[in-house]
Amino acid sequence: MTATADTTALEFGKARVRKEDARLITGRTRYTDAITPPGTLHVAVVRSPLAHARITSIDTAEAKRAPGVHGVYTLADLGAEEVGMPCAWPITPDQKAPQRPVLAKDTVHFAGEGVAVVVARTAAEAKDAADLVEVDYDPLDPVLDMEAALAEGATLVHPDLGTNESATWVFDSGEAGTGGSVGDAIAAAEADPDQVVVRRRFRQQRLVPAFMEPRSCVVDPTGEQMVIWSATQIPHILRTMTTVVLGIPESKLRVIAPDVGGGFGGKIGVLPEEMMTVLLAQKLRKPVKWTETRSECMLTAHHGRDQIQDLVITAKKDGTITGLDVRLLADMGAYLGLVGPGVPVLGAFMFNAIYKIPAYRFQTTNVFTTKTLTDAYRGAGRPEATFGIERIIDELAVELGREPLELREQNWIKHEEFPFTTVCGLTYDSGNYEQATARAKELFDYDALRREQAERRERGDQVQLGIGISTFTEMCGLAPSRVLGSLAYGAGGWEAASIRMLATGKVEVITGASAHGQGHETAFSQIVADKLGVPFEDVEILHGDTASSPKGLDTYGSRSLVVGGIAITMAADKVIEKAKKIAAHLLEADEGDIEFSAGQFTVRGTDKGKAIQEIAFAAFMAHDYPEGMEPSLDSDAVYDPENFSFPHGTHLAAMEVDTETGRVKLRHYVCVDDIGNVVNPLIAEGQVHGGLAQGIAQALFEEANYDDQGTLVNGTFVDYTLPSSADLPSFTTEIVSTPATSNPLGVKGVGEAGTIASTPAIVNGVLDAIRHLGVEDIQMPTTSQRVWRAIQEAKGRSTQETPIDTHSPGAGLGSIDPNNPQGEVQ
Amino acid sequence: MIPAKFDYVRPSTVEEAVSALQQGGDDAKILAGGQSLLPVLRLRLAAPSVVIDLGGIAELRRISEDGDRIAIGAMAPHHDVMRDDLVKQHVTLLSQATSTVADPQVRHRGTLGGALAHADPAGDLGAVALALDAEFVIAGSSGTRTVPAAEFFVDYFTTAIGEGEILTQVRFPKYTGWSTHYEKFNRTAQAWSMVAVAAALRVEGGSIAEARIGLTNMGTTPLRATGVEQALVGQPATADSVRAAAEHATEGTAAPSDADAAADYREHLARVLTGRAVLAATG
């Protein structure tokens, strides 16, 4: 009962191996698909092979006769014609938001949209029968190109809306009073021979989030509360939204996100398949399970990015930036996702990045196409913004003939200028760009690599060296609720926590954050062990089940530590406050004389004391406790942040380009990230490594390609080229800490940093290697073919166009033309 | 991903396998390592009535020396082939190319015979077998026959293996002491070859006495770069002469176009990589 913590070492800052990993990597845990209540029926969805078509008939007769089939349903059969998936972010009052049905009503709007659903005794029987459902389509023209979609006379994705434009959202620092007018800045620069204007168009290709565990949902309607297990990032939001969408009282719903195998934003949707599974379970009064295949996942789970970015930057010839204008087209796909329209808006506040830009304007036009919808993907808006600004800063450096790091330094916020209010009106609380950059340059051996680069150019080496730079910042810790309110977001940004002191001195911590690979159980245990002075092993973190954790806003936007961790800290403070009263009572001392340190309550100036575990037991026994208080230490807290946090860092990439083949090789990557105080350096490093791999993959490897019929042509992992460890070097990562002043732990968040920072570093590096050959830009991913063509074109040799949508018969599954899958076997 | 229903048999001899195949008729599929067949089944791009698993026939995994040849059982996994001492010594090029196939997991399951019988033009081992004049031993109901590599590859995913027949062994002549290299170019480390070049050369007194060059993914089948071979013979193994010879690499090819590489880029790569392969082998 009186176990005492090791008082010599703090848990905060210790590189502990994650305690959840043993069950995760040995397969002991159960993911959603492994949960099968007795009598469970299985679902297979019949999906449209066409991007845009009218459904003329659905014949389910043969499927209904297939072995094991319980039923086959269309939208009408489910009686769900009026059910629409929620979009929580109307970015403008007049945003056009088409109803996204559970299954297509009479028209399919993207390839992969559900048309009918088969329920059977086994998943195999459901799949067999799904192949027997006959659907006839009357094809319509696909809508694939955003600019064409906005042109006069374009085919409309949703004719009843009268347009393919969902909304246009504008921020103008001149109008907001946070800066000057960018129109004036551009006009002034154009008229002034001592200023320059640089205009560039960048493209953010479409990406597949590619989380490891495909999505899955199990609904058991047999108890008083309907239980929904889902492989989701957002169990709490899913519960509330299920009520909103289907009208089931929230109190009748229990949502469980068991261990979830990754998300990267890809699991923050409220899915038609989830709602369909609930409807089927209600209708059939039996447990029902839906688990998608990898192919369905790649085709229908929301995609990320997909923007066209038109940027204008103006500067004096001495390098001082005078204005930045950003115009985006953002592809929403066929419908609006839960927060999809807000993704570009999240980027609006980050294009100005770490720089002092006096005039700024941002505009996004969100466009409907007949493609899979887009929504949050690791970084959500901020990678796009960081790419835009970091790429155009390099372009400005070229225009001005300046060293790109020096040009950045000239314009960035100096460490002594914090707190600094930006042209967007955000207040950056802390940061030290000089420190991170100096350390990164040192680790990278920047000057030596610049010398090597010059020598290779001089010699005309076949392999040229480029140095890619990205000095990024991001806004983390989503989010202050009043800020979200001002952006018309449909929820707050707080997080909840509870701490239960058990009779035997062990601790249960309940968090509203919902881990899906982040390592919350370890990091939160470390925080609580220190706060309460109990052993790390005595702390248990409970999450992801609305029965035990009724209140929360879940995990995305690098918020779990920065918001959820603070809520836990506040709850721990309340536990200590209560325990102090009981300790004073038991020790017969004045509460003001009780000190608390390392789990011990002591009377100042005496050797009398009691451990927190003893107090917990005393509270449980309740034989002797102060008048006027309840016999319990348990405490709840809700934390609503005052501000975002602003991690930053300097990322440097040494890129080798084989000018003969176009092959790009990342030789060396150094990043120094300032993420404030670090709870667990091992977890932080893991987040940085994974983030880097994902951001580098956007620059070099990944792209979801559609053909001219609107078919996703690389919907398998054979064709959608994710890198493995064999494609990436060993990263050099380091962390420097300028503590955040906006929260009591001084933490900033690290979940998205690597992804946000690395993409422009890589592309800047590729261009830096071959710019002297006359290459000015290469679209992402900068594949060997694109690099080779860019070099050929710079030499004045014309080549074929790079195809994105054609199939060769070779390369395994690459041989399979989705439009003609049987064509493969000749 | 769930395949359509099929029957499964696991014979323990080649004779049993041949008879199962003949009973299965048109619809029967042979399962070797499963690295191509299983994804196709799971995506329901094929729905055979019966799958005949050769995994129970121990003799098909054997690698042995047979006079002036190295005989490799069709079911020898890539991992065994690339690590085998006989292969490393006498058919070095095969060992080198095999080590570039996919990743360690795939190499432990996938087999030499399975890859060659599948005859994906982007597969790495066909160009090696072709360049080295391997022989293919094929078993049918009337016994076995042997087909030379030059006649084995017919078209996309099509070989000389007839209906009711099974590839049982691949026999490689010994190229002891030859200079060899497999130059592979792909999008990611585990991806299929966009283009690859298999080179085996016998160098005598600083000049190339014999040259065998195979090309991967430059047509509907693996191809032999005979123009390059002819241009190399008698030449010194210097950068200039090799590059000049490599200019012939696209003769007789019909490069495919896809998202990774359009035909013109593949042709360019074939020339560059051929030069690099020969220089790496002789270097």
PDB file of N, CA and C in Angstrom, chain A residues 563-619:
ATOM      1  N   VAL A 563      -3.297  19.334 -26.124  1.00  0.00           N
ATOM      2  CA  VAL A 563      -4.601  19.635 -25.534  1.00  0.00           C
ATOM      3  C   VAL A 563      -4.969  18.551 -24.521  1.00  0.00           C
ATOM      4  N   GLY A 564      -4.970  17.291 -24.968  1.00  0.00           N
ATOM      5  CA  GLY A 564      -5.348  16.186 -24.085  1.00  0.00           C
ATOM      6  C   GLY A 564      -4.395  16.016 -22.915  1.00  0.00           C
ATOM      7  N   GLY A 565      -3.115  16.190 -23.158  1.00  0.00           N
ATOM      8  CA  GLY A 565      -2.120  16.051 -22.093  1.00  0.00           C
ATOM      9  C   GLY A 565      -2.285  17.113 -21.028  1.00  0.00           C
ATOM     10  N   ILE A 566      -2.695  18.299 -21.433  1.00  0.00           N
ATOM     11  CA  ILE A 566      -2.896  19.379 -20.464  1.00  0.00           C
ATOM     12  C   ILE A 566      -4.137  19.084 -19.617  1.00  0.00           C
ATOM     13  N   ALA A 567      -5.177  18.542 -20.252  1.00  0.00           N
ATOM     14  CA  ALA A 567      -6.379  18.171 -19.484  1.00  0.00           C
ATOM     15  C   ALA A 567      -6.017  17.145 -18.416  1.00  0.00           C
ATOM     16  N   ILE A 568      -5.158  16.197 -18.764  1.00  0.00           N
ATOM     17  CA  ILE A 568      -4.728  15.182 -17.792  1.00  0.00           C
ATOM     18  C   ILE A 568      -3.950  15.849 -16.649  1.00  0.00           C
ATOM     19  N   THR A 569      -3.086  16.768 -17.002  1.00  0.00           N
ATOM     20  CA  THR A 569      -2.310  17.487 -15.985  1.00  0.00           C
ATOM     21  C   THR A 569      -3.238  18.235 -15.026  1.00  0.00           C
ATOM     22  N   MET A 570      -4.271  18.858 -15.588  1.00  0.00           N
ATOM     23  CA  MET A 570      -5.212  19.608 -14.752  1.00  0.00           C
ATOM     24  C   MET A 570      -5.999  18.676 -13.830  1.00  0.00           C
ATOM     25  N   ALA A 571      -6.380  17.514 -14.349  1.00  0.00           N
ATOM     26  CA  ALA A 571      -7.103  16.549 -13.514  1.00  0.00           C
ATOM     27  C   ALA A 571      -6.194  16.067 -12.385  1.00  0.00           C
ATOM     28  N   ALA A 572      -4.920  15.855 -12.693  1.00  0.00           N
ATOM     29  CA  ALA A 572      -3.974  15.412 -11.665  1.00  0.00           C
ATOM     30  C   ALA A 572      -3.824  16.485 -10.579  1.00  0.00           C
ATOM     31  N   ASP A 573      -3.798  17.734 -10.982  1.00  0.00           N
ATOM     32  CA  ASP A 573      -3.720  18.827  -9.998  1.00  0.00           C
ATOM     33  C   ASP A 573      -4.915  18.780  -9.049  1.00  0.00           C
ATOM     34  N   LYS A 574      -6.087  18.469  -9.617  1.00  0.00           N
ATOM     35  CA  LYS A 574      -7.290  18.414  -8.770  1.00  0.00           C
ATOM     36  C   LYS A 574      -7.213  17.240  -7.801  1.00  0.00           C
ATOM     37  N   VAL A 575      -6.651  16.103  -8.250  1.00  0.00           N
ATOM     38  CA  VAL A 575      -6.479  14.941  -7.367  1.00  0.00           C
ATOM     39  C   VAL A 575      -5.585  15.337  -6.189  1.00  0.00           C
ATOM     40  N   ILE A 576      -4.504  16.028  -6.505  1.00  0.00           N
ATOM     41  CA  ILE A 576      -3.550  16.407  -5.458  1.00  0.00           C
ATOM     42  C   ILE A 576      -4.210  17.372  -4.463  1.00  0.00           C
ATOM     43  N   GLU A 577      -4.987  18.277  -4.998  1.00  0.00           N
ATOM     44  CA  GLU A 577      -5.688  19.239  -4.138  1.00  0.00           C
ATOM     45  C   GLU A 577      -6.606  18.528  -3.135  1.00  0.00           C
ATOM     46  N   LYS A 578      -7.364  17.547  -3.637  1.00  0.00           N
ATOM     47  CA  LYS A 578      -8.261  16.799  -2.743  1.00  0.00           C
ATOM     48  C   LYS A 578      -7.453  15.977  -1.741  1.00  0.00           C
ATOM     49  N   ALA A 579      -6.398  15.332  -2.247  1.00  0.00           N
ATOM     50  CA  ALA A 579      -5.601  14.457  -1.379  1.00  0.00           C
ATOM     51  C   ALA A 579      -4.942  15.265  -0.264  1.00  0.00           C
ATOM     52  N   LYS A 580      -4.604  16.493  -0.618  1.00  0.00           N
ATOM     53  CA  LYS A 580      -3.950  17.357   0.369  1.00  0.00           C
ATOM     54  C   LYS A 580      -4.860  17.605   1.569  1.00  0.00           C
ATOM     55  N   LYS A 581      -6.141  17.786   1.301  1.00  0.00           N
ATOM     56  CA  LYS A 581      -7.103  18.021   2.391  1.00  0.00           C
ATOM     57  C   LYS A 581      -7.176  16.797   3.307  1.00  0.00           C
ATOM     58  N   ILE A 582      -7.232  15.619   2.692  1.00  0.00           N
ATOM     59  CA  ILE A 582      -7.321  14.403   3.509  1.00  0.00           C
ATOM     60  C   ILE A 582      -6.007  14.193   4.257  1.00  0.00           C
ATOM     61  N   ALA A 583      -4.892  14.457   3.596  1.00  0.00           N
ATOM     62  CA  ALA A 583      -3.582  14.301   4.243  1.00  0.00           C
ATOM     63  C   ALA A 583      -3.490  15.224   5.458  1.00  0.00           C
ATOM     64  N   ALA A 584      -3.935  16.478   5.295  1.00  0.00           N
ATOM     65  CA  ALA A 584      -3.874  17.429   6.404  1.00  0.00           C
ATOM     66  C   ALA A 584      -4.720  16.921   7.572  1.00  0.00           C
ATOM     67  N   HIS A 585      -5.897  16.377   7.228  1.00  0.00           N
ATOM     68  CA  HIS A 585      -6.798  15.854   8.246  1.00  0.00           C
ATOM     69  C   HIS A 585      -6.145  14.691   9.000  1.00  0.00           C
ATOM     70  N   LEU A 586      -5.576  13.739   8.240  1.00  0.00           N
ATOM     71  CA  LEU A 586      -4.998  12.548   8.865  1.00  0.00           C
ATOM     72  C   LEU A 586      -3.723  12.878   9.637  1.00  0.00           C
ATOM     73  N   LEU A 587      -2.984  13.861   9.140  1.00  0.00           N
ATOM     74  CA  LEU A 587      -1.716  14.210   9.796  1.00  0.00           C
ATOM     75  C   LEU A 587      -1.931  15.273  10.874  1.00  0.00           C
ATOM     76  N   GLU A 588      -3.170  15.630  11.040  1.00  0.00           N
ATOM     77  CA  GLU A 588      -3.531  16.621  12.055  1.00  0.00           C
ATOM     78  C   GLU A 588      -2.710  17.895  11.895  1.00  0.00           C
ATOM     79  N   ALA A 589      -2.669  18.346  10.677  1.00  0.00           N
ATOM     80  CA  ALA A 589      -1.905  19.564  10.386  1.00  0.00           C
ATOM     81  C   ALA A 589      -2.793  20.532   9.608  1.00  0.00           C
ATOM     82  N   ASP A 590      -2.362  21.741   9.530  1.00  0.00           N
ATOM     83  CA  ASP A 590      -3.071  22.730   8.726  1.00  0.00           C
ATOM     84  C   ASP A 590      -2.782  22.471   7.248  1.00  0.00           C
ATOM     85  N   GLU A 591      -3.815  22.579   6.416  1.00  0.00           N
ATOM     86  CA  GLU A 591      -3.621  22.282   4.992  1.00  0.00           C
ATOM     87  C   GLU A 591      -2.492  23.121   4.394  1.00  0.00           C
ATOM     88  N   GLY A 592      -2.362  24.324   4.893  1.00  0.00           N
ATOM     89  CA  GLY A 592      -1.320  25.208   4.395  1.00  0.00           C
ATOM     90  C   GLY A 592       0.089  24.726   4.720  1.00  0.00           C
ATOM     91  N   ASP A 593       0.190  23.813   5.674  1.00  0.00           N
ATOM     92  CA  ASP A 593       1.522  23.305   6.032  1.00  0.00           C
ATOM     93  C   ASP A 593       1.876  22.011   5.301  1.00  0.00           C
ATOM     94  N   ILE A 594       0.938  21.524   4.486  1.00  0.00           N
ATOM     95  CA  ILE A 594       1.196  20.260   3.781  1.00  0.00           C
ATOM     96  C   ILE A 594       1.944  20.551   2.485  1.00  0.00           C
ATOM     97  N   GLU A 595       3.015  19.816   2.313  1.00  0.00           N
ATOM     98  CA  GLU A 595       3.768  19.909   1.059  1.00  0.00           C
ATOM     99  C   GLU A 595       3.619  18.614   0.300  1.00  0.00           C
ATOM    100  N   PHE A 596       3.623  18.719  -1.009  1.00  0.00           N
ATOM    101  CA  PHE A 596       3.513  17.497  -1.820  1.00  0.00           C
ATOM    102  C   PHE A 596       4.693  17.413  -2.769  1.00  0.00           C
ATOM    103  N   SER A 597       5.382  16.289  -2.708  1.00  0.00           N
ATOM    104  CA  SER A 597       6.508  16.096  -3.618  1.00  0.00           C
ATOM    105  C   SER A 597       6.737  14.606  -3.797  1.00  0.00           C
ATOM    106  N   ALA A 598       6.926  14.202  -5.038  1.00  0.00           N
ATOM    107  CA  ALA A 598       7.268  12.810  -5.375  1.00  0.00           C
ATOM    108  C   ALA A 598       6.336  11.808  -4.687  1.00  0.00           C
ATOM    109  N   GLY A 599       5.067  12.126  -4.673  1.00  0.00           N
ATOM    110  CA  GLY A 599       4.093  11.172  -4.151  1.00  0.00           C
ATOM    111  C   GLY A 599       3.905  11.203  -2.653  1.00  0.00           C
ATOM    112  N   GLN A 600       4.593  12.099  -1.959  1.00  0.00           N
ATOM    113  CA  GLN A 600       4.524  12.156  -0.490  1.00  0.00           C
ATOM    114  C   GLN A 600       3.910  13.478  -0.037  1.00  0.00           C
ATOM    115  N   PHE A 601       2.923  13.357   0.850  1.00  0.00           N
ATOM    116  CA  PHE A 601       2.396  14.552   1.517  1.00  0.00           C
ATOM    117  C   PHE A 601       3.102  14.643   2.870  1.00  0.00           C
ATOM    118  N   THR A 602       3.783  15.740   3.130  1.00  0.00           N
ATOM    119  CA  THR A 602       4.505  15.874   4.397  1.00  0.00           C
ATOM    120  C   THR A 602       4.105  17.178   5.067  1.00  0.00           C
ATOM    121  N   VAL A 603       4.266  17.194   6.380  1.00  0.00           N
ATOM    122  CA  VAL A 603       3.994  18.407   7.140  1.00  0.00           C
ATOM    123  C   VAL A 603       5.304  19.192   7.205  1.00  0.00           C
ATOM    124  N   ARG A 604       5.216  20.403   6.742  1.00  0.00           N
ATOM    125  CA  ARG A 604       6.421  21.225   6.662  1.00  0.00           C
ATOM    126  C   ARG A 604       7.147  21.242   8.015  1.00  0.00           C
ATOM    127  N   GLY A 605       8.459  20.998   7.961  1.00  0.00           N
ATOM    128  CA  GLY A 605       9.267  21.097   9.162  1.00  0.00           C
ATOM    129  C   GLY A 605       9.193  19.879  10.065  1.00  0.00           C
ATOM    130  N   THR A 606       8.492  18.822   9.614  1.00  0.00           N
ATOM    131  CA  THR A 606       8.436  17.601  10.434  1.00  0.00           C
ATOM    132  C   THR A 606       8.811  16.420   9.550  1.00  0.00           C
ATOM    133  N   ASP A 607       8.905  15.233  10.140  1.00  0.00           N
ATOM    134  CA  ASP A 607       9.118  14.053   9.302  1.00  0.00           C
ATOM    135  C   ASP A 607       7.814  13.271   9.135  1.00  0.00           C
ATOM    136  N   LYS A 608       6.705  13.914   9.517  1.00  0.00           N
ATOM    137  CA  LYS A 608       5.413  13.250   9.366  1.00  0.00           C
ATOM    138  C   LYS A 608       4.962  13.335   7.917  1.00  0.00           C
ATOM    139  N   GLY A 609       4.448  12.207   7.432  1.00  0.00           N
ATOM    140  CA  GLY A 609       3.986  12.252   6.050  1.00  0.00           C
ATOM    141  C   GLY A 609       3.158  11.037   5.680  1.00  0.00           C
ATOM    142  N   LYS A 610       2.497  11.141   4.566  1.00  0.00           N
ATOM    143  CA  LYS A 610       1.745   9.999   4.015  1.00  0.00           C
ATOM    144  C   LYS A 610       1.893   9.984   2.493  1.00  0.00           C
ATOM    145  N   ALA A 611       1.960   8.754   1.968  1.00  0.00           N
ATOM    146  CA  ALA A 611       2.068   8.600   0.514  1.00  0.00           C
ATOM    147  C   ALA A 611       0.694   8.787  -0.123  1.00  0.00           C
ATOM    148  N   ILE A 612       0.692   9.185  -1.363  1.00  0.00           N
ATOM    149  CA  ILE A 612      -0.579   9.410  -2.055  1.00  0.00           C
ATOM    150  C   ILE A 612      -1.418   8.138  -2.100  1.00  0.00           C
ATOM    151  N   GLN A 613      -0.730   6.974  -2.162  1.00  0.00           N
ATOM    152  CA  GLN A 613      -1.470   5.704  -2.160  1.00  0.00           C
ATOM    153  C   GLN A 613      -2.208   5.495  -0.829  1.00  0.00           C
ATOM    154  N   GLU A 614      -1.578   5.922   0.263  1.00  0.00           N
ATOM    155  CA  GLU A 614      -2.238   5.809   1.574  1.00  0.00           C
ATOM    156  C   GLU A 614      -3.469   6.710   1.627  1.00  0.00           C
ATOM    157  N   ILE A 615      -3.333   7.862   1.040  1.00  0.00           N
ATOM    158  CA  ILE A 615      -4.468   8.791   1.022  1.00  0.00           C
ATOM    159  C   ILE A 615      -5.591   8.198   0.184  1.00  0.00           C
ATOM    160  N   ALA A 616      -5.214   7.579  -0.949  1.00  0.00           N
ATOM    161  CA  ALA A 616      -6.232   6.959  -1.808  1.00  0.00           C
ATOM    162  C   ALA A 616      -6.970   5.872  -1.039  1.00  0.00           C
ATOM    163  N   PHE A 617      -6.241   5.082  -0.262  1.00  0.00           N
ATOM    164  CA  PHE A 617      -6.873   4.022   0.526  1.00  0.00           C
ATOM    165  C   PHE A 617      -7.787   4.628   1.596  1.00  0.00           C
ATOM    166  N   ALA A 618      -7.285   5.679   2.221  1.00  0.00           N
ATOM    167  CA  ALA A 618      -8.086   6.345   3.253  1.00  0.00           C
ATOM    168  C   ALA A 618      -9.379   6.895   2.662  1.00  0.00           C
ATOM    169  N   ALA A 619      -9.285   7.428   1.457  1.00  0.00           N
ATOM    170  CA  ALA A 619     -10.486   7.961   0.805  1.00  0.00           C
ATOM    171  C   ALA A 619     -11.455   6.830   0.487  1.00  0.00           C
TER     172      ALA A 619
END
